[in-house]
Amino acid sequence: MNAVSKLPKLADITAAELITLLVAYVRRQFPVLITGAPGVGKSDIVASVAALLGYDLVISHPVTEDPTDPKGLPFPSADGLSARFLPFGNMHKILSATRPTIWFLDDLGQGSAAVQAAYMQLLLARRVGDHVLPDCVTFLAATNDRSHNAAVSGILDPVISRFATIVNLVPDIKSWSKWAVENNTPNELIAFLRFRQDLLYVPKKGRDIENFPTPRSWGFLGKKMPIIPKGQELREYAGSVGEAAAHELATFLDVYKEIPTLEEILLNPRGARLPDTAKPATATAIVSMLAGRTTATNFDTVMVYVNRMIDAGMREYVGFYIHDATTRDPSLQQTHTFQRESWAGELCKILGHELETA
């Protein structure tokens, strides 16, 4: 069995790149193996691709399976002289599929050698015994590697060779921020990770029972931040992302509380205080706050303040504002204010944001 070790850097791929790749390959029924650390979003991306393509998604976990799961259970004929293998569970679902379907083998490297071997013929020949996969089914698989303390023993060489490509998903702030904006993650958390991108993912070094920073754990934290009881914030931050990252976040949130409010900016867009250019954290915090609360009604007033930021040399931060605001509310792109500010569209394009056609 081949140890699942770290792939060459050439295999590294971001979430956005992986989605594009999978959309192209799944349509052609090319099987893909995705490696990556725990919590970087492998499973979520596969689910997103299935939804994007309108495919059904069947998820198998080889670590919980027996070799009979892919092949089926033997059942005697009526005369008792022969037997055939009857499919059950996910195998029965797959053989009955009539719509385009992704069969996702999650945590493949945790499966036993016997279970992996049972999938070999399905991956390449698309059949096992008398069972032939429908043409509408495409395989995807994911695994951690042995350095991730995830009970991965390895993957059989013949199994590895049955994938059209192997890629290694690496977390990146651009992809995570896009996901966070689309999923209504608190503005202050997005601002913090834009400011401290090195904390998006920090490998766990020990075996203590402690969470650590990953895209998944930050996502969990974002969901619970609005309901954490007062006075318990620091402990709950640490419970999601570890103590070190929790203290960094708490310090940043103190800065976030000091920035001008939306109400101050709307009341006096030409006089409300601007962030200190020597303190990037405040600029990041302000544009994230504004992006989360801009509407078609207040957009024109907010842009007066935003243009002052550009004049003060904070064009890059304003780019994040335009990107996030139009991601949350695409209709802003159709407003007279947006059309008037020709630089807004250009900044979005530089940041990789596809604008809607007016």
PDB file of N, CA and C in Angstrom, residues 98-131:
ATOM      1  N   THR A  98     -30.389   6.954 -12.800  1.00  0.00           N
ATOM      2  CA  THR A  98     -30.773   7.294 -14.176  1.00  0.00           C
ATOM      3  C   THR A  98     -30.418   8.744 -14.501  1.00  0.00           C
ATOM      4  N   ARG A  99     -30.126   9.536 -13.457  1.00  0.00           N
ATOM      5  CA  ARG A  99     -29.706  10.925 -13.637  1.00  0.00           C
ATOM      6  C   ARG A  99     -28.191  11.034 -13.471  1.00  0.00           C
ATOM      7  N   PRO A 100     -27.562  12.080 -14.015  1.00  0.00           N
ATOM      8  CA  PRO A 100     -26.131  12.280 -13.786  1.00  0.00           C
ATOM      9  C   PRO A 100     -25.829  12.276 -12.290  1.00  0.00           C
ATOM     10  N   THR A 101     -24.855  11.480 -11.895  1.00  0.00           N
ATOM     11  CA  THR A 101     -24.582  11.253 -10.473  1.00  0.00           C
ATOM     12  C   THR A 101     -23.086  11.257 -10.192  1.00  0.00           C
ATOM     13  N   ILE A 102     -22.687  11.911  -9.101  1.00  0.00           N
ATOM     14  CA  ILE A 102     -21.316  11.825  -8.598  1.00  0.00           C
ATOM     15  C   ILE A 102     -21.305  10.823  -7.454  1.00  0.00           C
ATOM     16  N   TRP A 103     -20.422   9.826  -7.565  1.00  0.00           N
ATOM     17  CA  TRP A 103     -20.217   8.885  -6.457  1.00  0.00           C
ATOM     18  C   TRP A 103     -18.923   9.311  -5.775  1.00  0.00           C
ATOM     19  N   PHE A 104     -19.054   9.850  -4.572  1.00  0.00           N
ATOM     20  CA  PHE A 104     -17.925  10.442  -3.853  1.00  0.00           C
ATOM     21  C   PHE A 104     -17.438   9.497  -2.763  1.00  0.00           C
ATOM     22  N   LEU A 105     -16.188   9.055  -2.897  1.00  0.00           N
ATOM     23  CA  LEU A 105     -15.559   8.198  -1.893  1.00  0.00           C
ATOM     24  C   LEU A 105     -14.791   9.095  -0.931  1.00  0.00           C
ATOM     25  N   ASP A 106     -15.411   9.420   0.186  1.00  0.00           N
ATOM     26  CA  ASP A 106     -14.812  10.365   1.130  1.00  0.00           C
ATOM     27  C   ASP A 106     -13.880   9.638   2.089  1.00  0.00           C
ATOM     28  N   ASP A 107     -12.736  10.257   2.376  1.00  0.00           N
ATOM     29  CA  ASP A 107     -11.725   9.666   3.265  1.00  0.00           C
ATOM     30  C   ASP A 107     -11.298   8.285   2.780  1.00  0.00           C
ATOM     31  N   LEU A 108     -11.016   8.185   1.496  1.00  0.00           N
ATOM     32  CA  LEU A 108     -10.635   6.901   0.895  1.00  0.00           C
ATOM     33  C   LEU A 108      -9.403   6.306   1.560  1.00  0.00           C
ATOM     34  N   GLY A 109      -8.441   7.148   1.940  1.00  0.00           N
ATOM     35  CA  GLY A 109      -7.206   6.648   2.532  1.00  0.00           C
ATOM     36  C   GLY A 109      -7.381   6.005   3.888  1.00  0.00           C
ATOM     37  N   GLN A 110      -8.525   6.214   4.529  1.00  0.00           N
ATOM     38  CA  GLN A 110      -8.800   5.578   5.814  1.00  0.00           C
ATOM     39  C   GLN A 110      -9.405   4.187   5.643  1.00  0.00           C
ATOM     40  N   GLY A 111      -9.819   3.861   4.435  1.00  0.00           N
ATOM     41  CA  GLY A 111     -10.410   2.548   4.184  1.00  0.00           C
ATOM     42  C   GLY A 111      -9.359   1.453   4.194  1.00  0.00           C
ATOM     43  N   SER A 112      -9.756   0.258   4.538  1.00  0.00           N
ATOM     44  CA  SER A 112      -8.823  -0.873   4.562  1.00  0.00           C
ATOM     45  C   SER A 112      -8.393  -1.228   3.142  1.00  0.00           C
ATOM     46  N   ALA A 113      -7.283  -1.954   3.045  1.00  0.00           N
ATOM     47  CA  ALA A 113      -6.787  -2.380   1.730  1.00  0.00           C
ATOM     48  C   ALA A 113      -7.829  -3.233   1.013  1.00  0.00           C
ATOM     49  N   ALA A 114      -8.547  -4.068   1.759  1.00  0.00           N
ATOM     50  CA  ALA A 114      -9.544  -4.949   1.146  1.00  0.00           C
ATOM     51  C   ALA A 114     -10.697  -4.147   0.541  1.00  0.00           C
ATOM     52  N   VAL A 115     -11.120  -3.099   1.241  1.00  0.00           N
ATOM     53  CA  VAL A 115     -12.206  -2.265   0.720  1.00  0.00           C
ATOM     54  C   VAL A 115     -11.735  -1.481  -0.500  1.00  0.00           C
ATOM     55  N   GLN A 116     -10.510  -0.936  -0.427  1.00  0.00           N
ATOM     56  CA  GLN A 116      -9.968  -0.219  -1.582  1.00  0.00           C
ATOM     57  C   GLN A 116      -9.877  -1.135  -2.801  1.00  0.00           C
ATOM     58  N   ALA A 117      -9.434  -2.368  -2.576  1.00  0.00           N
ATOM     59  CA  ALA A 117      -9.314  -3.323  -3.681  1.00  0.00           C
ATOM     60  C   ALA A 117     -10.674  -3.609  -4.306  1.00  0.00           C
ATOM     61  N   ALA A 118     -11.708  -3.622  -3.479  1.00  0.00           N
ATOM     62  CA  ALA A 118     -13.049  -3.890  -3.998  1.00  0.00           C
ATOM     63  C   ALA A 118     -13.525  -2.777  -4.933  1.00  0.00           C
ATOM     64  N   TYR A 119     -12.993  -1.563  -4.730  1.00  0.00           N
ATOM     65  CA  TYR A 119     -13.383  -0.442  -5.584  1.00  0.00           C
ATOM     66  C   TYR A 119     -12.552  -0.349  -6.860  1.00  0.00           C
ATOM     67  N   MET A 120     -11.449  -1.097  -6.949  1.00  0.00           N
ATOM     68  CA  MET A 120     -10.534  -0.939  -8.085  1.00  0.00           C
ATOM     69  C   MET A 120     -11.208  -1.139  -9.431  1.00  0.00           C
ATOM     70  N   GLN A 121     -11.923  -2.237  -9.569  1.00  0.00           N
ATOM     71  CA  GLN A 121     -12.548  -2.517 -10.856  1.00  0.00           C
ATOM     72  C   GLN A 121     -13.660  -1.528 -11.179  1.00  0.00           C
ATOM     73  N   LEU A 122     -14.333  -1.044 -10.153  1.00  0.00           N
ATOM     74  CA  LEU A 122     -15.366  -0.041 -10.384  1.00  0.00           C
ATOM     75  C   LEU A 122     -14.763   1.256 -10.908  1.00  0.00           C
ATOM     76  N   LEU A 123     -13.593   1.622 -10.379  1.00  0.00           N
ATOM     77  CA  LEU A 123     -12.965   2.884 -10.767  1.00  0.00           C
ATOM     78  C   LEU A 123     -12.500   2.887 -12.217  1.00  0.00           C
ATOM     79  N   LEU A 124     -11.965   1.769 -12.686  1.00  0.00           N
ATOM     80  CA  LEU A 124     -11.423   1.743 -14.043  1.00  0.00           C
ATOM     81  C   LEU A 124     -12.371   1.063 -15.031  1.00  0.00           C
ATOM     82  N   ALA A 125     -12.730  -0.180 -14.730  1.00  0.00           N
ATOM     83  CA  ALA A 125     -13.580  -0.933 -15.661  1.00  0.00           C
ATOM     84  C   ALA A 125     -15.057  -0.571 -15.523  1.00  0.00           C
ATOM     85  N   ARG A 126     -15.396   0.141 -14.419  1.00  0.00           N
ATOM     86  CA  ARG A 126     -16.773   0.557 -14.154  1.00  0.00           C
ATOM     87  C   ARG A 126     -17.710  -0.632 -14.009  1.00  0.00           C
ATOM     88  N   ARG A 127     -17.162  -1.704 -13.479  1.00  0.00           N
ATOM     89  CA  ARG A 127     -17.983  -2.869 -13.187  1.00  0.00           C
ATOM     90  C   ARG A 127     -17.295  -3.704 -12.122  1.00  0.00           C
ATOM     91  N   VAL A 128     -18.061  -4.494 -11.414  1.00  0.00           N
ATOM     92  CA  VAL A 128     -17.512  -5.477 -10.491  1.00  0.00           C
ATOM     93  C   VAL A 128     -18.439  -6.682 -10.550  1.00  0.00           C
ATOM     94  N   GLY A 129     -17.874  -7.833 -10.893  1.00  0.00           N
ATOM     95  CA  GLY A 129     -18.698  -9.016 -11.091  1.00  0.00           C
ATOM     96  C   GLY A 129     -19.704  -8.785 -12.200  1.00  0.00           C
ATOM     97  N   ASP A 130     -20.971  -9.057 -11.913  1.00  0.00           N
ATOM     98  CA  ASP A 130     -22.029  -8.856 -12.912  1.00  0.00           C
ATOM     99  C   ASP A 130     -22.595  -7.439 -12.897  1.00  0.00           C
ATOM    100  N   HIS A 131     -22.126  -6.626 -11.961  1.00  0.00           N
ATOM    101  CA  HIS A 131     -22.685  -5.284 -11.820  1.00  0.00           C
ATOM    102  C   HIS A 131     -21.927  -4.289 -12.697  1.00  0.00           C
TER     103      HIS A 131
END
